[in-house]
Amino acid sequence: MTPLGWGRLGGYLLAVSCSGDVRVDGTCERAAYAGVIPVFEPGPMMRSLIYSWLVCVIAGVQGSVQTELMSYFMYILASKPRGTLYTGVTNNLARRVSEHKSKLGCSFTARYNVSNLVYYEQFRDVNSAIHREKQVKRWRRVWKIEAVEGMNPKWDDLYLRFNW
């Protein structure tokens, strides 16, 4: 197996490998294998997202597998566990969360000290990420809290887990 790339979806590390020959452009000539390494116990929404992602990867591997699997993010920040919440969308999660932590670019998060990354989802295109952000912004507060606790029960700052 030749590793082609890694991606993240919630608290999961996703591995894509090629069982055949890898072309110079990084695409896979034969069927590929997608592996999922859980970092925490998933809730039903996360299991559904991972299943959907795997179906897409396995269906598309014979054509091309990109090393950058997804590049747009919908995210939720919190001031503290069950505190003030902020929902946003970005194409660079590390940079955007860093801006929130530095109190740059968003007066709401600066005013209410909302800077802990507690939840995120990845998408292949910006329209899907924006659509999801709009959905989540319409959710009741309790639904957002349930989503966060399904992925991140201790309300840890997920930004600190990554090696940006």
Short mmCIF file of N, CA and C in Angstrom, two decimals:
data_model
loop_
_atom_site.label_atom_id
_atom_site.label_comp_id
_atom_site.label_asym_id
_atom_site.label_seq_id
_atom_site.Cartn_x
_atom_site.Cartn_y
_atom_site.Cartn_z
N MET A 1 0.84 -1.19 0.00
CA MET A 1 0.00 0.00 0.00
C MET A 1 0.88 1.25 0.00
N THR A 2 0.56 2.18 -0.86
CA THR A 2 1.26 3.45 -0.91
C THR A 2 0.38 4.53 -0.33
N PRO A 3 0.83 5.21 0.73
CA PRO A 3 -0.01 6.27 1.29
C PRO A 3 -0.11 7.45 0.33
N LEU A 4 -1.33 7.90 0.10
CA LEU A 4 -1.54 9.04 -0.80
C LEU A 4 -1.87 10.31 -0.05
N GLY A 5 -2.45 10.19 1.12
CA GLY A 5 -2.79 11.42 1.82
C GLY A 5 -3.50 11.17 3.13
N TRP A 6 -3.60 12.23 3.89
CA TRP A 6 -4.27 12.21 5.18
C TRP A 6 -5.25 13.36 5.21
N GLY A 7 -6.32 13.16 5.92
CA GLY A 7 -7.29 14.22 6.11
C GLY A 7 -7.88 14.10 7.49
N ARG A 8 -8.58 15.10 7.91
CA ARG A 8 -9.24 15.06 9.22
C ARG A 8 -10.72 15.31 9.01
N LEU A 9 -11.53 14.62 9.76
CA LEU A 9 -12.95 14.84 9.78
C LEU A 9 -13.36 14.73 11.23
N GLY A 10 -13.65 15.86 11.85
CA GLY A 10 -13.95 15.84 13.27
C GLY A 10 -12.74 15.32 14.02
N GLY A 11 -12.94 14.37 14.90
CA GLY A 11 -11.86 13.80 15.69
C GLY A 11 -11.27 12.56 15.07
N TYR A 12 -11.38 12.42 13.75
CA TYR A 12 -10.86 11.25 13.06
C TYR A 12 -9.72 11.63 12.15
N LEU A 13 -8.76 10.75 12.08
CA LEU A 13 -7.68 10.88 11.13
C LEU A 13 -8.00 9.90 10.01
N LEU A 14 -8.06 10.37 8.78
CA LEU A 14 -8.45 9.56 7.64
C LEU A 14 -7.24 9.29 6.77
N ALA A 15 -7.00 8.03 6.46
CA ALA A 15 -5.86 7.66 5.64
C ALA A 15 -6.35 7.12 4.30
N VAL A 16 -5.71 7.54 3.23
CA VAL A 16 -6.04 7.02 1.91
C VAL A 16 -4.77 6.40 1.35
N SER A 17 -4.86 5.13 0.95
CA SER A 17 -3.71 4.43 0.41
C SER A 17 -4.09 3.80 -0.92
N CYS A 18 -3.09 3.53 -1.72
CA CYS A 18 -3.31 2.95 -3.04
C CYS A 18 -2.75 1.53 -3.06
N SER A 19 -3.57 0.57 -3.50
CA SER A 19 -3.10 -0.82 -3.58
C SER A 19 -2.44 -1.10 -4.91
N GLY A 20 -2.55 -0.18 -5.86
CA GLY A 20 -1.93 -0.36 -7.18
C GLY A 20 -0.76 0.58 -7.36
N ASP A 21 -0.47 0.90 -8.61
CA ASP A 21 0.63 1.81 -8.92
C ASP A 21 0.17 3.25 -8.74
N VAL A 22 1.06 4.07 -8.21
CA VAL A 22 0.76 5.49 -8.05
C VAL A 22 1.43 6.23 -9.20
N ARG A 23 0.62 7.02 -9.91
CA ARG A 23 1.16 7.79 -11.03
C ARG A 23 1.97 8.97 -10.51
N VAL A 24 2.74 9.58 -11.40
CA VAL A 24 3.58 10.72 -11.04
C VAL A 24 2.74 11.87 -10.49
N ASP A 25 1.52 12.05 -11.02
CA ASP A 25 0.68 13.16 -10.57
C ASP A 25 -0.02 12.87 -9.25
N GLY A 26 0.24 11.71 -8.63
CA GLY A 26 -0.32 11.40 -7.32
C GLY A 26 -1.64 10.66 -7.37
N THR A 27 -2.12 10.35 -8.57
CA THR A 27 -3.37 9.60 -8.66
C THR A 27 -3.10 8.11 -8.57
N CYS A 28 -4.13 7.37 -8.27
CA CYS A 28 -4.01 5.93 -8.08
C CYS A 28 -4.51 5.20 -9.31
N GLU A 29 -3.73 4.24 -9.79
CA GLU A 29 -4.11 3.50 -10.99
C GLU A 29 -5.13 2.42 -10.71
N ARG A 30 -5.09 1.82 -9.54
CA ARG A 30 -6.03 0.76 -9.18
C ARG A 30 -6.80 1.15 -7.93
N ALA A 31 -7.58 0.22 -7.44
CA ALA A 31 -8.41 0.48 -6.27
C ALA A 31 -7.57 0.95 -5.09
N ALA A 32 -8.13 1.81 -4.30
CA ALA A 32 -7.45 2.33 -3.11
C ALA A 32 -8.19 1.89 -1.86
N TYR A 33 -7.57 2.09 -0.76
CA TYR A 33 -8.12 1.69 0.53
C TYR A 33 -8.19 2.93 1.41
N ALA A 34 -9.29 3.12 2.07
CA ALA A 34 -9.43 4.24 2.99
C ALA A 34 -9.54 3.70 4.40
N GLY A 35 -8.73 4.19 5.29
CA GLY A 35 -8.76 3.76 6.68
C GLY A 35 -9.14 4.91 7.59
N VAL A 36 -9.81 4.58 8.67
CA VAL A 36 -10.24 5.59 9.62
C VAL A 36 -9.67 5.25 10.99
N ILE A 37 -9.01 6.20 11.60
CA ILE A 37 -8.44 6.01 12.92
C ILE A 37 -9.19 6.93 13.88
N PRO A 38 -10.08 6.38 14.72
CA PRO A 38 -10.85 7.27 15.61
C PRO A 38 -9.99 7.82 16.73
N VAL A 39 -10.20 9.09 17.04
CA VAL A 39 -9.54 9.73 18.16
C VAL A 39 -10.48 9.73 19.36
N PHE A 40 -11.78 9.62 19.12
CA PHE A 40 -12.77 9.56 20.19
C PHE A 40 -13.97 8.77 19.69
N GLU A 41 -14.88 8.43 20.59
CA GLU A 41 -16.10 7.69 20.22
C GLU A 41 -17.04 8.63 19.47
N PRO A 42 -17.43 8.30 18.24
CA PRO A 42 -18.27 9.20 17.45
C PRO A 42 -19.74 9.16 17.85
N GLY A 43 -20.39 10.29 17.65
CA GLY A 43 -21.84 10.34 17.80
C GLY A 43 -22.47 9.95 16.47
N PRO A 44 -23.79 9.87 16.39
CA PRO A 44 -24.45 9.45 15.16
C PRO A 44 -24.17 10.37 13.97
N MET A 45 -24.09 11.69 14.21
CA MET A 45 -23.84 12.61 13.12
C MET A 45 -22.43 12.40 12.55
N MET A 46 -21.44 12.21 13.43
CA MET A 46 -20.07 12.01 12.97
C MET A 46 -19.95 10.67 12.23
N ARG A 47 -20.60 9.62 12.73
CA ARG A 47 -20.56 8.33 12.03
C ARG A 47 -21.13 8.48 10.62
N SER A 48 -22.20 9.25 10.49
CA SER A 48 -22.82 9.48 9.19
C SER A 48 -21.87 10.24 8.26
N LEU A 49 -21.20 11.27 8.78
CA LEU A 49 -20.25 12.03 7.97
C LEU A 49 -19.09 11.16 7.51
N ILE A 50 -18.56 10.32 8.40
CA ILE A 50 -17.43 9.47 8.04
C ILE A 50 -17.86 8.44 7.00
N TYR A 51 -19.04 7.86 7.17
CA TYR A 51 -19.53 6.90 6.19
C TYR A 51 -19.65 7.56 4.82
N SER A 52 -20.24 8.77 4.78
CA SER A 52 -20.40 9.49 3.52
C SER A 52 -19.05 9.78 2.88
N TRP A 53 -18.08 10.18 3.69
CA TRP A 53 -16.75 10.48 3.17
C TRP A 53 -16.10 9.23 2.59
N LEU A 54 -16.21 8.10 3.31
CA LEU A 54 -15.61 6.86 2.81
C LEU A 54 -16.24 6.40 1.51
N VAL A 55 -17.56 6.53 1.39
CA VAL A 55 -18.24 6.16 0.16
C VAL A 55 -17.71 7.00 -1.00
N CYS A 56 -17.54 8.31 -0.77
CA CYS A 56 -17.02 9.19 -1.81
C CYS A 56 -15.59 8.83 -2.20
N VAL A 57 -14.76 8.56 -1.20
CA VAL A 57 -13.36 8.22 -1.48
C VAL A 57 -13.28 6.91 -2.25
N ILE A 58 -13.98 5.89 -1.78
CA ILE A 58 -13.89 4.58 -2.42
C ILE A 58 -14.46 4.64 -3.83
N ALA A 59 -15.52 5.42 -4.05
CA ALA A 59 -16.10 5.55 -5.38
C ALA A 59 -15.17 6.30 -6.33
N GLY A 60 -14.38 7.23 -5.80
CA GLY A 60 -13.56 8.06 -6.66
C GLY A 60 -12.10 7.68 -6.76
N VAL A 61 -11.67 6.64 -6.09
CA VAL A 61 -10.25 6.36 -6.03
C VAL A 61 -9.64 5.92 -7.35
N GLN A 62 -10.40 5.29 -8.20
CA GLN A 62 -9.79 4.81 -9.43
C GLN A 62 -9.45 5.96 -10.36
N GLY A 63 -10.12 7.08 -10.19
CA GLY A 63 -9.79 8.23 -11.01
C GLY A 63 -8.65 9.03 -10.42
N SER A 64 -8.87 9.56 -9.24
CA SER A 64 -7.87 10.43 -8.64
C SER A 64 -8.10 10.54 -7.14
N VAL A 65 -7.04 10.47 -6.39
CA VAL A 65 -7.10 10.70 -4.96
C VAL A 65 -6.15 11.85 -4.67
N GLN A 66 -6.69 12.92 -4.16
CA GLN A 66 -5.88 14.10 -3.88
C GLN A 66 -5.28 13.99 -2.48
N THR A 67 -4.07 14.49 -2.30
CA THR A 67 -3.48 14.49 -0.98
C THR A 67 -4.17 15.49 -0.07
N GLU A 68 -4.73 16.55 -0.64
CA GLU A 68 -5.52 17.51 0.14
C GLU A 68 -6.97 17.09 -0.03
N LEU A 69 -7.49 16.31 0.91
CA LEU A 69 -8.79 15.69 0.75
C LEU A 69 -9.94 16.69 0.80
N MET A 70 -9.92 17.59 1.73
CA MET A 70 -10.97 18.58 1.88
C MET A 70 -10.31 19.88 2.32
N SER A 71 -10.88 21.01 1.92
CA SER A 71 -10.17 22.23 2.26
C SER A 71 -11.03 23.36 2.80
N TYR A 72 -12.31 23.11 3.09
CA TYR A 72 -13.16 24.14 3.67
C TYR A 72 -13.73 23.62 4.98
N PHE A 73 -13.91 24.52 5.93
CA PHE A 73 -14.32 24.11 7.27
C PHE A 73 -15.49 24.95 7.77
N MET A 74 -16.43 24.30 8.43
CA MET A 74 -17.43 24.95 9.25
C MET A 74 -16.98 24.65 10.67
N TYR A 75 -16.96 25.65 11.53
CA TYR A 75 -16.42 25.43 12.87
C TYR A 75 -17.26 26.14 13.92
N ILE A 76 -17.14 25.65 15.15
CA ILE A 76 -17.79 26.29 16.29
C ILE A 76 -16.71 26.59 17.33
N LEU A 77 -16.70 27.83 17.80
CA LEU A 77 -15.82 28.26 18.88
C LEU A 77 -16.66 28.47 20.13
N ALA A 78 -16.04 28.35 21.29
CA ALA A 78 -16.73 28.59 22.56
C ALA A 78 -15.84 29.39 23.49
N SER A 79 -16.46 30.15 24.38
CA SER A 79 -15.71 30.91 25.38
C SER A 79 -15.28 30.00 26.52
N LYS A 80 -16.10 29.01 26.83
CA LYS A 80 -15.85 28.02 27.88
C LYS A 80 -16.86 26.91 27.66
N PRO A 81 -16.78 25.79 28.39
CA PRO A 81 -17.78 24.73 28.22
C PRO A 81 -19.20 25.28 28.43
N ARG A 82 -20.04 25.07 27.45
CA ARG A 82 -21.44 25.53 27.45
C ARG A 82 -21.55 27.05 27.54
N GLY A 83 -20.49 27.74 27.15
CA GLY A 83 -20.48 29.20 27.19
C GLY A 83 -20.97 29.81 25.89
N THR A 84 -20.52 31.01 25.59
CA THR A 84 -20.90 31.71 24.37
C THR A 84 -20.34 30.95 23.17
N LEU A 85 -21.17 30.77 22.12
CA LEU A 85 -20.78 30.02 20.92
C LEU A 85 -20.72 30.94 19.71
N TYR A 86 -19.81 30.61 18.81
CA TYR A 86 -19.67 31.33 17.54
C TYR A 86 -19.50 30.30 16.44
N THR A 87 -20.23 30.45 15.34
CA THR A 87 -20.13 29.54 14.20
C THR A 87 -19.56 30.30 13.02
N GLY A 88 -18.59 29.69 12.34
CA GLY A 88 -17.98 30.35 11.19
C GLY A 88 -17.60 29.35 10.12
N VAL A 89 -17.06 29.88 9.01
CA VAL A 89 -16.59 29.06 7.90
C VAL A 89 -15.27 29.64 7.40
N THR A 90 -14.36 28.78 6.97
CA THR A 90 -13.05 29.23 6.50
C THR A 90 -12.43 28.18 5.58
N ASN A 91 -11.42 28.59 4.84
CA ASN A 91 -10.66 27.63 4.03
C ASN A 91 -9.33 27.29 4.70
N ASN A 92 -9.03 27.92 5.83
CA ASN A 92 -7.80 27.64 6.56
C ASN A 92 -8.11 27.71 8.05
N LEU A 93 -8.42 26.55 8.62
CA LEU A 93 -8.89 26.51 10.01
C LEU A 93 -7.81 26.98 10.99
N ALA A 94 -6.58 26.57 10.78
CA ALA A 94 -5.50 26.96 11.69
C ALA A 94 -5.33 28.48 11.73
N ARG A 95 -5.29 29.09 10.55
CA ARG A 95 -5.13 30.54 10.47
C ARG A 95 -6.30 31.26 11.12
N ARG A 96 -7.52 30.80 10.79
CA ARG A 96 -8.71 31.50 11.28
C ARG A 96 -8.85 31.41 12.80
N VAL A 97 -8.60 30.23 13.36
CA VAL A 97 -8.68 30.10 14.82
C VAL A 97 -7.59 30.94 15.47
N SER A 98 -6.42 30.97 14.87
CA SER A 98 -5.34 31.81 15.38
C SER A 98 -5.76 33.28 15.38
N GLU A 99 -6.45 33.72 14.33
CA GLU A 99 -6.94 35.10 14.29
C GLU A 99 -7.94 35.36 15.42
N HIS A 100 -8.83 34.40 15.65
CA HIS A 100 -9.79 34.56 16.76
C HIS A 100 -9.04 34.65 18.10
N LYS A 101 -8.04 33.79 18.28
CA LYS A 101 -7.28 33.80 19.54
C LYS A 101 -6.52 35.11 19.72
N SER A 102 -6.10 35.70 18.60
CA SER A 102 -5.38 36.99 18.65
C SER A 102 -6.33 38.18 18.65
N LYS A 103 -7.64 37.89 18.62
CA LYS A 103 -8.69 38.91 18.62
C LYS A 103 -8.63 39.79 17.38
N LEU A 104 -8.33 39.16 16.23
CA LEU A 104 -8.28 39.86 14.94
C LEU A 104 -9.43 39.41 14.06
N GLY A 105 -10.05 40.33 13.34
CA GLY A 105 -10.99 39.97 12.30
C GLY A 105 -12.42 39.66 12.73
N CYS A 106 -12.73 39.68 14.00
CA CYS A 106 -14.11 39.42 14.43
C CYS A 106 -14.35 40.08 15.78
N SER A 107 -15.13 41.14 15.78
CA SER A 107 -15.36 41.87 17.03
C SER A 107 -16.20 41.07 18.03
N PHE A 108 -17.10 40.21 17.54
CA PHE A 108 -17.93 39.41 18.45
C PHE A 108 -17.06 38.48 19.29
N THR A 109 -16.17 37.72 18.64
CA THR A 109 -15.34 36.77 19.39
C THR A 109 -14.36 37.50 20.29
N ALA A 110 -13.89 38.66 19.88
CA ALA A 110 -12.99 39.45 20.73
C ALA A 110 -13.73 39.97 21.95
N ARG A 111 -14.93 40.50 21.74
CA ARG A 111 -15.71 41.08 22.84
C ARG A 111 -16.09 40.04 23.89
N TYR A 112 -16.47 38.84 23.43
CA TYR A 112 -16.96 37.81 24.36
C TYR A 112 -15.92 36.72 24.65
N ASN A 113 -14.67 36.96 24.24
CA ASN A 113 -13.55 36.04 24.49
C ASN A 113 -13.88 34.61 24.02
N VAL A 114 -14.37 34.51 22.81
CA VAL A 114 -14.73 33.22 22.21
C VAL A 114 -13.57 32.80 21.32
N SER A 115 -12.77 31.84 21.79
CA SER A 115 -11.58 31.48 21.00
C SER A 115 -11.21 30.00 21.06
N ASN A 116 -11.99 29.18 21.75
CA ASN A 116 -11.67 27.74 21.83
C ASN A 116 -12.39 26.98 20.72
N LEU A 117 -11.62 26.32 19.87
CA LEU A 117 -12.20 25.50 18.81
C LEU A 117 -12.75 24.22 19.45
N VAL A 118 -14.07 24.06 19.43
CA VAL A 118 -14.69 22.91 20.09
C VAL A 118 -15.35 21.94 19.11
N TYR A 119 -15.51 22.36 17.84
CA TYR A 119 -16.20 21.51 16.86
C TYR A 119 -15.84 22.00 15.47
N TYR A 120 -15.70 21.08 14.54
CA TYR A 120 -15.53 21.47 13.14
C TYR A 120 -15.91 20.33 12.22
N GLU A 121 -16.22 20.68 10.99
CA GLU A 121 -16.50 19.73 9.92
C GLU A 121 -15.73 20.20 8.69
N GLN A 122 -15.30 19.25 7.87
CA GLN A 122 -14.56 19.59 6.65
C GLN A 122 -15.42 19.32 5.42
N PHE A 123 -15.18 20.10 4.36
CA PHE A 123 -15.94 19.99 3.13
C PHE A 123 -15.01 20.11 1.93
N ARG A 124 -15.45 19.57 0.81
CA ARG A 124 -14.67 19.64 -0.43
C ARG A 124 -14.83 20.98 -1.14
N ASP A 125 -15.96 21.62 -0.96
CA ASP A 125 -16.17 22.89 -1.66
C ASP A 125 -16.78 23.93 -0.72
N VAL A 126 -16.56 25.17 -1.06
CA VAL A 126 -16.96 26.28 -0.20
C VAL A 126 -18.48 26.37 -0.07
N ASN A 127 -19.22 26.06 -1.12
CA ASN A 127 -20.68 26.16 -1.05
C ASN A 127 -21.27 25.19 -0.02
N SER A 128 -20.72 24.00 0.06
CA SER A 128 -21.19 23.03 1.06
C SER A 128 -20.89 23.52 2.47
N ALA A 129 -19.71 24.10 2.66
CA ALA A 129 -19.32 24.61 3.98
C ALA A 129 -20.23 25.78 4.39
N ILE A 130 -20.51 26.67 3.46
CA ILE A 130 -21.37 27.82 3.75
C ILE A 130 -22.80 27.34 4.03
N HIS A 131 -23.27 26.39 3.25
CA HIS A 131 -24.61 25.83 3.48
C HIS A 131 -24.72 25.23 4.87
N ARG A 132 -23.69 24.48 5.26
CA ARG A 132 -23.70 23.85 6.59
C ARG A 132 -23.64 24.91 7.69
N GLU A 133 -22.83 25.94 7.49
CA GLU A 133 -22.75 27.02 8.48
C GLU A 133 -24.12 27.66 8.68
N LYS A 134 -24.82 27.92 7.59
CA LYS A 134 -26.16 28.53 7.69
C LYS A 134 -27.13 27.60 8.41
N GLN A 135 -27.03 26.29 8.14
CA GLN A 135 -27.88 25.33 8.85
C GLN A 135 -27.62 25.39 10.35
N VAL A 136 -26.34 25.30 10.72
CA VAL A 136 -25.97 25.26 12.14
C VAL A 136 -26.33 26.57 12.83
N LYS A 137 -26.18 27.69 12.16
CA LYS A 137 -26.55 28.98 12.77
C LYS A 137 -28.04 29.05 13.08
N ARG A 138 -28.86 28.31 12.33
CA ARG A 138 -30.30 28.29 12.59
C ARG A 138 -30.68 27.30 13.69
N TRP A 139 -29.76 26.45 14.09
CA TRP A 139 -30.04 25.47 15.13
C TRP A 139 -30.32 26.15 16.46
N ARG A 140 -31.09 25.47 17.30
CA ARG A 140 -31.25 25.90 18.67
C ARG A 140 -29.93 25.70 19.40
N ARG A 141 -29.71 26.48 20.41
CA ARG A 141 -28.47 26.39 21.19
C ARG A 141 -28.23 24.97 21.72
N VAL A 142 -29.27 24.33 22.21
CA VAL A 142 -29.13 22.98 22.77
C VAL A 142 -28.65 21.99 21.71
N TRP A 143 -29.05 22.16 20.45
CA TRP A 143 -28.61 21.26 19.38
C TRP A 143 -27.11 21.45 19.12
N LYS A 144 -26.65 22.70 19.17
CA LYS A 144 -25.22 22.97 18.98
C LYS A 144 -24.42 22.33 20.12
N ILE A 145 -24.92 22.47 21.33
CA ILE A 145 -24.24 21.88 22.49
C ILE A 145 -24.18 20.37 22.35
N GLU A 146 -25.27 19.74 21.90
CA GLU A 146 -25.28 18.29 21.70
C GLU A 146 -24.28 17.87 20.63
N ALA A 147 -24.17 18.65 19.56
CA ALA A 147 -23.20 18.34 18.50
C ALA A 147 -21.78 18.42 19.04
N VAL A 148 -21.49 19.48 19.78
CA VAL A 148 -20.15 19.65 20.37
C VAL A 148 -19.85 18.50 21.32
N GLU A 149 -20.78 18.19 22.19
CA GLU A 149 -20.54 17.13 23.18
C GLU A 149 -20.49 15.75 22.56
N GLY A 150 -21.11 15.57 21.39
CA GLY A 150 -21.00 14.30 20.67
C GLY A 150 -19.61 14.10 20.10
N MET A 151 -18.96 15.18 19.73
CA MET A 151 -17.62 15.11 19.15
C MET A 151 -16.54 15.38 20.19
N ASN A 152 -16.83 16.22 21.14
CA ASN A 152 -15.82 16.73 22.06
C ASN A 152 -16.44 16.86 23.46
N PRO A 153 -16.70 15.72 24.15
CA PRO A 153 -17.44 15.75 25.41
C PRO A 153 -16.80 16.61 26.51
N LYS A 154 -15.49 16.76 26.49
CA LYS A 154 -14.82 17.55 27.53
C LYS A 154 -14.65 19.02 27.13
N TRP A 155 -15.14 19.39 25.97
CA TRP A 155 -15.03 20.75 25.46
C TRP A 155 -13.56 21.20 25.39
N ASP A 156 -12.67 20.28 25.02
CA ASP A 156 -11.25 20.61 24.86
C ASP A 156 -11.09 21.59 23.70
N ASP A 157 -10.04 22.39 23.76
CA ASP A 157 -9.71 23.27 22.64
C ASP A 157 -9.01 22.40 21.59
N LEU A 158 -9.72 22.02 20.53
CA LEU A 158 -9.19 21.12 19.51
C LEU A 158 -8.04 21.73 18.75
N TYR A 159 -7.93 23.03 18.77
CA TYR A 159 -6.82 23.72 18.09
C TYR A 159 -5.48 23.25 18.66
N LEU A 160 -5.45 22.96 19.94
CA LEU A 160 -4.21 22.56 20.61
C LEU A 160 -3.77 21.15 20.25
N ARG A 161 -4.66 20.34 19.67
CA ARG A 161 -4.34 18.96 19.30
C ARG A 161 -3.61 18.82 17.97
N PHE A 162 -3.66 19.85 17.15
CA PHE A 162 -3.09 19.75 15.83
C PHE A 162 -1.65 20.24 15.81
N ASN A 163 -0.87 19.66 14.92
CA ASN A 163 0.50 20.11 14.70
C ASN A 163 0.49 21.03 13.48
N TRP A 164 -0.03 22.23 13.66
CA TRP A 164 -0.15 23.16 12.55
C TRP A 164 1.23 23.52 12.13
#
